[in-house]
Amino acid sequence: MIIKNLSSKGFRNFSGLEFSPAENMNVIYGDNAHGKTNLLEAIWLFCGAKSFRGAKDSELIGFGQQKAVNSCDFIFGEVEKNAKIIIEDKRKAELNGKMLSSASKLAGNFYAIVFSPTDLNLVNDGPAVRRRFLDTAIGQLYPIYNEKLRSYMKAVNQRNTILRDLKFHSDMEFLLDDFEASLAVNIKDILKYRYRYVEILKEILPEIYGGISGEREILDIEYSSPISKDLPVENIAEILKLSRKEDFITGNTSVGPHRDDLDLCLNGAKVKNFGSQGQKRSVCLALKLSEAKVLKKITGEYPIALLDDVMSELDQNRQNFILNHIKDWQVFITCCDPSNIKGLKNGTVFEMKGGNFCNITVK
Ligand SMILES: Nc1ncnc2c1ncn2[C@@H]1O[C@H](COP(=O)(O)OP(=O)(O)O)[C@@H](O)[C@H]1O
Ligand SMILES: [Mg+2]
């Protein structure tokens, strides 16, 4: 994947930005609050996903503007394409001049990974962030997974409602039998994607970790769930039934993919409990870069890498790894401290001021 041109009008603080990035490393440099993250956000939206900052669509329209229009020429599968996103009262998207039924349908037509400072908590935070990592990665590869996940979450919420209602109508417990039988099918389906994704990640992660950290420790990853990979649907339904007693009390479903986690170990010891700060950061970075490699392995296409403001959080060795070892793909890095990019050997630096570029330097 390579972005050739991007234009943005009425999006955040862009009144009419025109951007023709280099095919390799692009550094977006500038003081705070000038629009660096806005630019990465604009690129990310072409994946068909929501803003990685969790912003609502209405917040993306420039102050005092009626609508935002972003247009991107890019190469995908060696073919030049164009995607357009129009954010008005609703978000709409076009691909090669044809309106899509919804903007989320851009998924699968444009690939990117995003790494921002919150991702440096991928190891330290609770399981929800690691599940989100998995779900974003899988959803980009297989857009249908997003729909499956939505219906699974809806089914979990329905089971919770039934559980809570049973407090008043305990004679209705039989309702759960059929419901759990179909929920078990959903669970099996989601787990199939998750286990398979982690299997592929396992092949890629250790090498990338070694490259970043320069260490010889072995990084291993496992999908952690009380429901094992090959467990038949009937047994999953049985597990749900067995958990009813506990779930009645809490009113929540205690087993299923919405409770699972990823285990990350260095030489067999859990990184979360035993890793140093530096090791944890390397693992987070390795996870994100592996996400890109998995995409490449499965689709044949390298995603765009969007690295937002992470350089100042990393030591010089890790900075240099990012600046000079991510080859063969297009990278966008934002930073505001010039010392963070002094190790850059090959790339273009775009200085951003007030939502526009004021300086472009090729190294
Ligand atoms: N909807 C919007 N309309 C106009 N300006 C906006 C909007 N949303 C954010 N901004 C402006 O964008 C700037 C922040 O951009 P950002 O990309 O986060 O900065 P940074 O360069 O630090 O990454 C701020 O000046 C903010 O006022
Ligand atoms: Mg920023």
mmCIF file with all atom_site columns, C-alpha atoms and ligand atoms in Angstrom, residues 32 36-37 53 308-309 334, ligand 2:
data_model
loop_
_atom_site.group_PDB
_atom_site.id
_atom_site.type_symbol
_atom_site.label_atom_id
_atom_site.label_alt_id
_atom_site.label_comp_id
_atom_site.label_asym_id
_atom_site.label_entity_id
_atom_site.label_seq_id
_atom_site.pdbx_PDB_ins_code
_atom_site.Cartn_x
_atom_site.Cartn_y
_atom_site.Cartn_z
_atom_site.occupancy
_atom_site.B_iso_or_equiv
_atom_site.pdbx_formal_charge
_atom_site.auth_seq_id
_atom_site.auth_comp_id
_atom_site.auth_asym_id
_atom_site.auth_atom_id
_atom_site.pdbx_PDB_model_num
ATOM   1 C  CA . ASN A 1 32  ? 2.076  20.800 19.578 1.00 0.00 ? 32  ASN A CA 1
ATOM   2 C  CA . LYS A 1 36  ? 0.131  16.239 13.108 1.00 0.00 ? 36  LYS A CA 1
ATOM   3 C  CA . THR A 1 37  ? -2.170 13.719 14.748 1.00 0.00 ? 37  THR A CA 1
ATOM   4 C  CA . ARG A 1 53  ? -8.677 8.780  19.148 1.00 0.00 ? 53  ARG A CA 1
ATOM   5 C  CA . ASP A 1 308 ? 1.824  8.965  16.472 1.00 0.00 ? 308 ASP A CA 1
ATOM   6 C  CA . ASP A 1 309 ? 4.072  10.705 18.960 1.00 0.00 ? 309 ASP A CA 1
ATOM   7 C  CA . THR A 1 334 ? 4.793  12.383 14.039 1.00 0.00 ? 334 THR A CA 1
HETATM 8 MG MG . MG  B 2 .   ? -0.407 14.798 18.335 1.00 0.00 ? 2   MG  B MG 1
#
